[in-house]
Short mmCIF file of C-alpha atoms in Angstrom, two decimals:
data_model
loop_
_atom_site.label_atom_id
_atom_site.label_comp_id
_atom_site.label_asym_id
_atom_site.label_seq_id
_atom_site.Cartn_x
_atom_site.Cartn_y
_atom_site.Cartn_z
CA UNK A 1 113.91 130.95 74.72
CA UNK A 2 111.24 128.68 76.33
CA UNK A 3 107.89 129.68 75.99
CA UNK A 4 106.04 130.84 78.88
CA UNK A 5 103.83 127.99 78.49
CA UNK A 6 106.84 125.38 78.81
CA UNK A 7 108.03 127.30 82.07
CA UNK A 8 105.10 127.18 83.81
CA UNK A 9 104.91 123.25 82.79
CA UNK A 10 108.89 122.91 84.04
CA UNK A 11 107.78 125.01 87.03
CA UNK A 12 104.95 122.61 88.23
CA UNK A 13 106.61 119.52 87.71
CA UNK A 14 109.56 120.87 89.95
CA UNK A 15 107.00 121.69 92.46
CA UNK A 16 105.20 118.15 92.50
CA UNK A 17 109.26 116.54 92.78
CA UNK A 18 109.72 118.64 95.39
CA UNK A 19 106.60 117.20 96.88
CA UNK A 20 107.47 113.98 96.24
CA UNK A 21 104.08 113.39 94.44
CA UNK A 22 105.85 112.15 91.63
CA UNK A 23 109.15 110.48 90.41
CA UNK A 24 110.69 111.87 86.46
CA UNK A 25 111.45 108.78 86.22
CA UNK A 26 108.10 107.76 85.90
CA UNK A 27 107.07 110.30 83.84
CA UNK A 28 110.02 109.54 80.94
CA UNK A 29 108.60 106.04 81.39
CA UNK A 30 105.40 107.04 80.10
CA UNK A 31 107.05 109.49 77.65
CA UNK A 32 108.86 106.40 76.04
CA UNK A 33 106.35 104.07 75.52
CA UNK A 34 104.22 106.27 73.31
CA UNK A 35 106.65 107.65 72.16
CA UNK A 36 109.03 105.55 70.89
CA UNK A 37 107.20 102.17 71.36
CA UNK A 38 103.12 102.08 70.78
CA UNK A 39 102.08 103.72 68.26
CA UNK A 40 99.96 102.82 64.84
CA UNK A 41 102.54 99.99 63.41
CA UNK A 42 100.65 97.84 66.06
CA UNK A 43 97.21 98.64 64.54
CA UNK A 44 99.04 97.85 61.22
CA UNK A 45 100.26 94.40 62.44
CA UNK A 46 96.27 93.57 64.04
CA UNK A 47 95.11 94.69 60.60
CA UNK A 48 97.86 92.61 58.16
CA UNK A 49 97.05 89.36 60.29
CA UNK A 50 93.38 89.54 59.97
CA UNK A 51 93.86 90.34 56.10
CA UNK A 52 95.91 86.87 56.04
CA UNK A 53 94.61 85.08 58.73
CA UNK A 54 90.54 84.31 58.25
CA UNK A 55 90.51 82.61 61.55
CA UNK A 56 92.22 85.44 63.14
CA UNK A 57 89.94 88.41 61.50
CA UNK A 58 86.88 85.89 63.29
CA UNK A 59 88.14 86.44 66.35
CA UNK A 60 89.14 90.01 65.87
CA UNK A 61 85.60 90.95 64.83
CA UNK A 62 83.94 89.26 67.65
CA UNK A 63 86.28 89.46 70.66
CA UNK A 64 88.52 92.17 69.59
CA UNK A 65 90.42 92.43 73.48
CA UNK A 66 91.58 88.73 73.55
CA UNK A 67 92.73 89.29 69.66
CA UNK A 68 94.47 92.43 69.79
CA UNK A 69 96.17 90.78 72.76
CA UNK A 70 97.62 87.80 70.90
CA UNK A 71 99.69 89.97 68.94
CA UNK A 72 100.79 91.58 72.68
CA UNK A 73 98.89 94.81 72.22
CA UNK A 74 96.74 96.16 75.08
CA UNK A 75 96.30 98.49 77.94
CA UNK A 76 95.45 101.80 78.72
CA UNK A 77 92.80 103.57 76.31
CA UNK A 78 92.57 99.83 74.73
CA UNK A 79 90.85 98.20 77.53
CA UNK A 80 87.60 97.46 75.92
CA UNK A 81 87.99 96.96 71.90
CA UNK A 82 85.98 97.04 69.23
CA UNK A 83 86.97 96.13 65.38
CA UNK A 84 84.90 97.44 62.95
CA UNK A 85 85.27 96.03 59.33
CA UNK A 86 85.36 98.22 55.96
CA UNK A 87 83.42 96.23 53.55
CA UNK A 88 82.85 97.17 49.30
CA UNK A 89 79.13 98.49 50.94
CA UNK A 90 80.22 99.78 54.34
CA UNK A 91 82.61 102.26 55.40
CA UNK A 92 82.81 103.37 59.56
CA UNK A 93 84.96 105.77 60.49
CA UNK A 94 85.39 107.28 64.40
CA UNK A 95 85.19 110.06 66.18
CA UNK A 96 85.31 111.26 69.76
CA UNK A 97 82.94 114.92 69.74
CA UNK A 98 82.99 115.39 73.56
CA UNK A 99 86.87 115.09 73.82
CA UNK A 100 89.72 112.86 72.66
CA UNK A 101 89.03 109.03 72.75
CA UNK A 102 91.07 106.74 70.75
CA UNK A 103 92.13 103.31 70.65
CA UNK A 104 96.31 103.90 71.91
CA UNK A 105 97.44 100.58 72.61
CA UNK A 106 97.00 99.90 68.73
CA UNK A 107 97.24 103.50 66.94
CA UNK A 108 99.06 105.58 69.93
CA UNK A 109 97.72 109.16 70.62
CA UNK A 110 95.79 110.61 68.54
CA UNK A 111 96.79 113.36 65.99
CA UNK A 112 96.28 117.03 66.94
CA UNK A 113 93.22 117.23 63.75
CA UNK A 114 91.44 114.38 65.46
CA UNK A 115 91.48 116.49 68.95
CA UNK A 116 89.99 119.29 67.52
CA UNK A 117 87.22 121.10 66.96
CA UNK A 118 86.64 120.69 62.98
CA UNK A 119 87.05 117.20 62.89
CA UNK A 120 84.50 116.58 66.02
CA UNK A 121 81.97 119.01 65.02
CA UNK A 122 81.95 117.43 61.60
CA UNK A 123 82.19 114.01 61.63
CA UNK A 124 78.87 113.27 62.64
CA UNK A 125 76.89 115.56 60.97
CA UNK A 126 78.46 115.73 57.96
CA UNK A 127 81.02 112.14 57.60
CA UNK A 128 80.99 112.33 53.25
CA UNK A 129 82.01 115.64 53.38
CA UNK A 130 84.85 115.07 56.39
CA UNK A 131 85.98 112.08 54.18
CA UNK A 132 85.87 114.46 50.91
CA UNK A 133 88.45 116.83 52.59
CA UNK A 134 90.14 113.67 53.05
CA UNK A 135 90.42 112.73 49.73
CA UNK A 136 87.87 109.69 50.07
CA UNK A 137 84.65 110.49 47.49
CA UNK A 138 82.33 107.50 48.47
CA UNK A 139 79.46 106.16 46.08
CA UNK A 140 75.71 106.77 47.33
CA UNK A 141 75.97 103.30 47.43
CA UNK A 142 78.56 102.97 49.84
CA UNK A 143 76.49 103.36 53.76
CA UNK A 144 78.54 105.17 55.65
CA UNK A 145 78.76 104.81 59.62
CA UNK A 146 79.96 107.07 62.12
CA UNK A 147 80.86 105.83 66.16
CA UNK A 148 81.02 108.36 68.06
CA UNK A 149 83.33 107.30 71.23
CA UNK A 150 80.73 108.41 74.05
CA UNK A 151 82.21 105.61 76.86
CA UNK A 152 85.65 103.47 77.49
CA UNK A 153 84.81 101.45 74.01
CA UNK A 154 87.77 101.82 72.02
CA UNK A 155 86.94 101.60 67.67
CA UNK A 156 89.77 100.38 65.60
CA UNK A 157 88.79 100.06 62.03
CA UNK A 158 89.81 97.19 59.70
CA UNK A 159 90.27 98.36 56.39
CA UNK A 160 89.36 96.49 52.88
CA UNK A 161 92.62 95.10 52.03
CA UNK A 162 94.34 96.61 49.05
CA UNK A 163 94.03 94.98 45.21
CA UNK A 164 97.05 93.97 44.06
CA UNK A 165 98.17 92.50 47.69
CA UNK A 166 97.94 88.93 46.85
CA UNK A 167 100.84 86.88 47.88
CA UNK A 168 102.87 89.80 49.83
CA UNK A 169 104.23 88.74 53.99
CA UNK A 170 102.08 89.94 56.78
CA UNK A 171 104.55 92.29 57.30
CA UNK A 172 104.78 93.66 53.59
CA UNK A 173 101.16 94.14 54.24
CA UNK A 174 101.22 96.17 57.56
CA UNK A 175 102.79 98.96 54.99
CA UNK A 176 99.60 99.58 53.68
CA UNK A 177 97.40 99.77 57.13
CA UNK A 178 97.68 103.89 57.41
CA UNK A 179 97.23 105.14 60.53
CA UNK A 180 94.08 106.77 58.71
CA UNK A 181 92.90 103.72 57.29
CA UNK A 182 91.99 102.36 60.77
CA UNK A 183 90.59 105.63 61.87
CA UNK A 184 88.45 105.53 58.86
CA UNK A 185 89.45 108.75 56.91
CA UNK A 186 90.84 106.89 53.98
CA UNK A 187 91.34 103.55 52.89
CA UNK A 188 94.06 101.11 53.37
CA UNK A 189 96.85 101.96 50.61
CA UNK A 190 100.79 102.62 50.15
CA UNK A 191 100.94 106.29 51.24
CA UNK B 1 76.65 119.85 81.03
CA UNK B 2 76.39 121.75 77.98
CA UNK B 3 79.33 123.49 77.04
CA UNK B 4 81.74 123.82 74.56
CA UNK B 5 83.29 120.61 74.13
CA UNK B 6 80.35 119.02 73.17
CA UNK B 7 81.16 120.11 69.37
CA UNK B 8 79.12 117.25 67.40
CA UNK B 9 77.37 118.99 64.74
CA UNK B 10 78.32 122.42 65.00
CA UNK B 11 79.32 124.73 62.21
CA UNK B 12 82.07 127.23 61.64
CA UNK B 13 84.68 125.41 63.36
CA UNK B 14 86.87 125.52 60.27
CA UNK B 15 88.68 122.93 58.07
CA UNK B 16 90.41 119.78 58.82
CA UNK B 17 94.04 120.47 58.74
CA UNK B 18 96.03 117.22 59.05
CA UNK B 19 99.72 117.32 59.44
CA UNK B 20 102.06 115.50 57.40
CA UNK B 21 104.65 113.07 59.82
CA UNK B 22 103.41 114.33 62.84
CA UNK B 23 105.02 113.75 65.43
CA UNK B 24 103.89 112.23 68.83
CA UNK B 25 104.34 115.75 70.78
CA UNK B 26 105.05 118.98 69.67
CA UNK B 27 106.73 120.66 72.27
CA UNK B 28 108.89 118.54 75.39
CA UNK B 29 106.21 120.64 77.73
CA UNK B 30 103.22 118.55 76.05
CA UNK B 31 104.59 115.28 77.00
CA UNK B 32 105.62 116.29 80.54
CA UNK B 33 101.88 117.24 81.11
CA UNK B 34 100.60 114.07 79.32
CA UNK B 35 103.05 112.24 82.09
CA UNK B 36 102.08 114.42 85.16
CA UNK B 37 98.40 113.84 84.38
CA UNK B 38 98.68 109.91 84.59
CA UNK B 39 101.15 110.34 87.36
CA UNK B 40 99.21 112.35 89.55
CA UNK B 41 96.19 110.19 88.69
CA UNK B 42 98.22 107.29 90.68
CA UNK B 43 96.88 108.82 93.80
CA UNK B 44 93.54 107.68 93.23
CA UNK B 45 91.88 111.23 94.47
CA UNK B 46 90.22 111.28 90.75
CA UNK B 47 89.03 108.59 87.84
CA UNK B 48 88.63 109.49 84.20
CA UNK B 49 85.29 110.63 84.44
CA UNK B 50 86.74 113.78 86.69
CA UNK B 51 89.37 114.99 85.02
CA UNK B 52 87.34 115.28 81.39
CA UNK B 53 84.55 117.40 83.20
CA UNK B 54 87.63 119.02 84.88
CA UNK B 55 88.53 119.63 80.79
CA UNK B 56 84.69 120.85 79.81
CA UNK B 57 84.56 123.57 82.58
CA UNK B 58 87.66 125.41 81.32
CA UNK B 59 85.99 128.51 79.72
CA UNK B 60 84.56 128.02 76.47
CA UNK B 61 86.67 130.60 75.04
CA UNK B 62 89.83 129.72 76.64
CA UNK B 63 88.86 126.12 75.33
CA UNK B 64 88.39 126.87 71.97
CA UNK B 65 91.44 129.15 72.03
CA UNK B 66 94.04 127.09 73.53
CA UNK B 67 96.01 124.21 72.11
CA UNK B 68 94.74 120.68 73.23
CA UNK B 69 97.52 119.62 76.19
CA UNK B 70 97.42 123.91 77.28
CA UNK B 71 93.77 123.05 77.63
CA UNK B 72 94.62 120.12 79.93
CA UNK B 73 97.28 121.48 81.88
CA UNK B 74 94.97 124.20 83.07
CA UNK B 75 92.06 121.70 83.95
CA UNK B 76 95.27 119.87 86.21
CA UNK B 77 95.82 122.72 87.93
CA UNK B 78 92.63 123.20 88.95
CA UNK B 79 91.64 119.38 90.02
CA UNK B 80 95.02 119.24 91.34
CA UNK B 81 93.71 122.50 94.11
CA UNK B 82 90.30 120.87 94.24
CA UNK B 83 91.25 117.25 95.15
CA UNK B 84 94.05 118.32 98.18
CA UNK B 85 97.08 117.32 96.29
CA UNK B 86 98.76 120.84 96.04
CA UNK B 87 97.71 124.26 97.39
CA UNK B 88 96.71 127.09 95.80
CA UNK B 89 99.49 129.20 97.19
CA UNK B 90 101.74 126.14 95.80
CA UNK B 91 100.22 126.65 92.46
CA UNK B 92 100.63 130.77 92.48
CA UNK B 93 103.97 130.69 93.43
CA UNK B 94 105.31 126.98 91.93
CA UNK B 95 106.64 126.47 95.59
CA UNK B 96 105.96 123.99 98.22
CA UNK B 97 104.48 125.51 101.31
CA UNK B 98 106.69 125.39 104.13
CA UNK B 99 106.48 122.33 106.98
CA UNK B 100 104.62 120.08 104.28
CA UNK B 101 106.21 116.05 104.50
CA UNK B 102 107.36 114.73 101.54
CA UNK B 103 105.85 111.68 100.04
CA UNK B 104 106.61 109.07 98.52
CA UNK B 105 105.49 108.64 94.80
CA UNK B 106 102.23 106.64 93.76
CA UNK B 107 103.73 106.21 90.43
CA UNK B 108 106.90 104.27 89.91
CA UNK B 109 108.77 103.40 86.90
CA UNK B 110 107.57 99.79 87.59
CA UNK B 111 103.74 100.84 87.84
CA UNK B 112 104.05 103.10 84.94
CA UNK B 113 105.06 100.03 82.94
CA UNK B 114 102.25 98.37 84.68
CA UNK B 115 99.33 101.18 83.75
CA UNK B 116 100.88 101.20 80.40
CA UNK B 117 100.31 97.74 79.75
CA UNK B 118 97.16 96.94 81.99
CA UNK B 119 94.91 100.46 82.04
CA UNK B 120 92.37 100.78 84.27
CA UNK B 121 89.26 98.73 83.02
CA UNK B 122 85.67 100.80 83.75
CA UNK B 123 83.59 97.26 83.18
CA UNK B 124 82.63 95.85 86.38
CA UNK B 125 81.48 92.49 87.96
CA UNK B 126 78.40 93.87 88.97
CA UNK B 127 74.43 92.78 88.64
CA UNK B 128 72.76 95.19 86.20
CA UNK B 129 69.71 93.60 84.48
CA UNK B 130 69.79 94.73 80.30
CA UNK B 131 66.39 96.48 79.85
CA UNK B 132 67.13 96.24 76.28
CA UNK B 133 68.42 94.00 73.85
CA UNK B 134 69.77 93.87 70.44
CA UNK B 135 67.27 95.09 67.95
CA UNK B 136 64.94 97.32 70.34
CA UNK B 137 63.90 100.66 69.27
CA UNK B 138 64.86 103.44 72.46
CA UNK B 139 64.65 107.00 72.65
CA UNK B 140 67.39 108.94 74.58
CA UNK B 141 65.94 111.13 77.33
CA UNK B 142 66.33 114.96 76.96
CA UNK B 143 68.38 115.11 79.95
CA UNK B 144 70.50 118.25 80.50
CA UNK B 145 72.60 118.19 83.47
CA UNK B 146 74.66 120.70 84.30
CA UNK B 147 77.21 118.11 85.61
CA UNK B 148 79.62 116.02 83.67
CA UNK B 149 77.37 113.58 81.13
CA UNK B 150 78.51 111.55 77.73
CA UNK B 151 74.84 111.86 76.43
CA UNK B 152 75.70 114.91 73.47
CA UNK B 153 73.60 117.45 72.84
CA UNK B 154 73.30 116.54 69.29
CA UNK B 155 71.75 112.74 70.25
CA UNK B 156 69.41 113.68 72.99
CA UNK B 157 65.50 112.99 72.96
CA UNK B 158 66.66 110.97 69.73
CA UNK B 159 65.54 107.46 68.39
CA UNK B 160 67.55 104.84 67.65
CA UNK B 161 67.66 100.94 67.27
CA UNK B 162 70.26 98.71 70.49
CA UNK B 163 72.73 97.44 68.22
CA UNK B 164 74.62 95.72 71.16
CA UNK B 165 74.82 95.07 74.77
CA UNK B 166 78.65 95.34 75.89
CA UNK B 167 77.95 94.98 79.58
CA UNK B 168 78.37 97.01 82.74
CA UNK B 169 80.09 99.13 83.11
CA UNK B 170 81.02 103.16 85.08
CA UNK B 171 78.50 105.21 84.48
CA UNK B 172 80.23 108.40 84.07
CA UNK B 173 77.81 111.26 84.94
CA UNK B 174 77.89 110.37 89.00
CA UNK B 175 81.15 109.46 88.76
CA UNK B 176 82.59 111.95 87.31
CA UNK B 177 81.26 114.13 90.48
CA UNK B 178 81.94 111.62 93.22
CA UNK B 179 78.91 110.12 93.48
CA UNK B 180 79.86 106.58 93.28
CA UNK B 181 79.57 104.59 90.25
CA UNK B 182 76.49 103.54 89.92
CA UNK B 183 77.69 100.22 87.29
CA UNK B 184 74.81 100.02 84.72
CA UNK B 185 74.55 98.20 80.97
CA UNK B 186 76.33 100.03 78.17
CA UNK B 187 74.51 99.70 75.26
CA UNK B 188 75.90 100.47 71.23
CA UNK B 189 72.87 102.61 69.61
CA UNK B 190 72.19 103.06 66.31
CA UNK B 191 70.60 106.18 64.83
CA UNK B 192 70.29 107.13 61.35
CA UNK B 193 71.76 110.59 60.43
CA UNK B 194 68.10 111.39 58.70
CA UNK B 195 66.99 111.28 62.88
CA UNK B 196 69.81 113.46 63.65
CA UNK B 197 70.05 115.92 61.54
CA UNK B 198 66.94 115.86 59.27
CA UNK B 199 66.04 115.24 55.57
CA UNK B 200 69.11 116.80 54.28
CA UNK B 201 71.25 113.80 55.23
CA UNK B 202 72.13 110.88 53.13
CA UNK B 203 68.96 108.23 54.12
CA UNK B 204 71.55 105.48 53.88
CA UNK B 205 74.00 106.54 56.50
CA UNK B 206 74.39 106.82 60.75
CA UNK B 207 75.80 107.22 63.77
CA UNK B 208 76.39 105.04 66.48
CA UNK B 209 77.20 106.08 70.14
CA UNK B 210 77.60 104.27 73.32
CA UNK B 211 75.41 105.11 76.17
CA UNK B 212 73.97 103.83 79.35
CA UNK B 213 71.13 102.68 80.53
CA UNK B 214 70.10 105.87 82.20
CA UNK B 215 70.12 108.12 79.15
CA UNK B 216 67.49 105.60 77.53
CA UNK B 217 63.57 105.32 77.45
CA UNK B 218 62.07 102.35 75.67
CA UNK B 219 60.09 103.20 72.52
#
């Protein structure tokens, strides 16, 4: 039984056909690509290239759009990049608190706890204890930076590459790029 | 304007509660109103900046209540009323009123593809002197419009340090409402969380948000 909901989302798509506003094709176009085809295994490929590549994680860190774009990743909600690198002494992790902002051509749309209202009331007032619930406990040492994504700047973060990585493929590495490791809610690791 | 959505350092709002394998969409309905939204946005009668204030005037209960893609199906219908594309009689009954043309679609499976791998870029090509530069010290002005703004609540009348200029770029508060885009600098701004949120924060820690020039006084 469809919900009531999903009927009156069935019954205003028919409407805008029958208007000719808009084609289904279209729409399972857009479906498709984020659902089957961008998604965070691109963020994971940005991030295993600039743990291997020094010239590469340069570039990344200073002209993130022209990067991201060498591995063919771009587009909408990606149009203006940022990469933010984890360090031993710095750890940044985003949010969006007035809505839903978040970087899709690399880490596809964002998961229903980073839409809602915990996460974005939290994050900025109280990011140790947000990464606590994660399972992150950070030293006092360890500054801790929040961006909160108030315009069209996308954040990807680049996480501290594993110990005990040396000498695996790019690609063995993109394994260990979590989605949440380049949202900044944990670190980079085999899940 | 100050409503609901604007959630950044509010309590109560419960505990994180991440989902293991999530998938992409939960129900075939949320994906056919991600679709319709960029679909409908083809026909250029909105930008970005309208449909999220579209989003913050949903009531702040219903906001809070309903799931995220319920929350933006109801902003559609609304914008959808506001901006000509469909009647409110078409939206209360889910029929087209009688007589009207057909059109043509502005989205195609070929400028889907396109959007998908192109977006729509908010920088623009336009002259907007920087009155600040890397490494000034600004205060954001205690501005509270009642209209759409990306200034939040939590950062306003605030100090902080330009950590970078990214260029020019929509400013969303007149946009948002029509009013032309008035292209300004976009600057990254540091603040610590001690100027936020008072002693009780870790002194070694902040918060960085992007904002434009007109939410900033020099200091």
């Amino acid at each position: 039984m469809p919900s009531d909901q999903a009927l009156r989302v069935k019954a205003l798509e028919s409407l805008l056909v029958e208007k000719g506003l808009v084609d289904r094709a279209a729409l399972d176009t857009l479906i498709d690509s984020y659902q089957h085809q961008i998604g965070p295994r691109n963020g994971a490929k940005v991030v295993a290239k600039a743990w291997t590549d020094p010239a590469f994680r340069e570039r990344l860190l200073t002209t993130a759009d022209s990067a991201i774009a060498e591995l063919g990743f771009g587009g909408m909600q990606g149009e203006h990049m940022v990469v933010l690198e984890n360090t031993p002494k710095v750890h940044n992790m985003v949010v969006c608190t007035l809505c839903s902002c978040y970087p899709w051509p690399v880490l596809g749309l964002p998961p229903v706890w980073y839409k809602s209202a915990p996460y974005r009331a939290r994050a900025v007032i109280d990011p140790r204890g947000v990464l606590r619930e994660f399972g992150l406990e950070l030293p006092a040492d360890v500054e801790v930076r929040v961006w909160d994504s108030t315009a069209e700047i996308r954040y990807l973060v680049l996480p501290e590459r594993p110990a005990g990585t040396e000498g695996l493929s790019e690609e063995a590495l993109a394994t260990y790029a979590s989605r949440d490791s380049m949202i900044g809610v944990a670190k980079a690791g085999l899940a | 304007m100050n409503g609901v959505h604007d959630l950044g350092g509010m309590h109560g709002m419960g505990s994180i509660e991440p989902e293991l394998n999530e998938p992409v969409f939960h129900e075939v309905w949320e994906a056919r109103v991600f679709a319709l939204r960029r679909a409908m946005g083809a026909w250029k009668r909105w930008n970005i900046d309208a449909t999220r204030y579209e989003v913050e005037l949903v009531p702040p209960a219903d906001y809070l209540r309903l799931s995220y893609y319920a929350r933006q199906f109801e902003a559609f219908l609304k914008i959808l009323v506001k901006r000509g594309l469909v009647s409110q009689r078409e939206i209360d009954t889910f029929t087209a009123d009688p007589g009207t043309p057909k059109a043509e679609p502005a989205l195609t499976v070929e400028k889907a593809l396109a959007l998908v791998k192109n977006g729509v870029p908010t920088s623009r090509d336009a002259p907007a002197a920087a009155r600040f530069k890397s490494g000034e010290r600004i205060r954001t002005r205690n501005l509270n419009p009642i209209g759409h703004t990306r200034l939040p609540r939590y950062a306003r009348g605030k100090a902080g340090v330009v950590l970078r200029d990214h260029g020019v770029f929509v400013f969303p508060d007149t946009n948002a409402q029509f009013q032309g885009e008035k292209p300004q600098r976009l600057y990254s701004v540091r603040f610590t969380v001690r100027e936020l949120w008072g002693d009780q924060a870790a002194p070694q820690d902040s918060v960085y948000l992007d904002l434009w020039d007109d939410y900033l006084e020099p200091l």
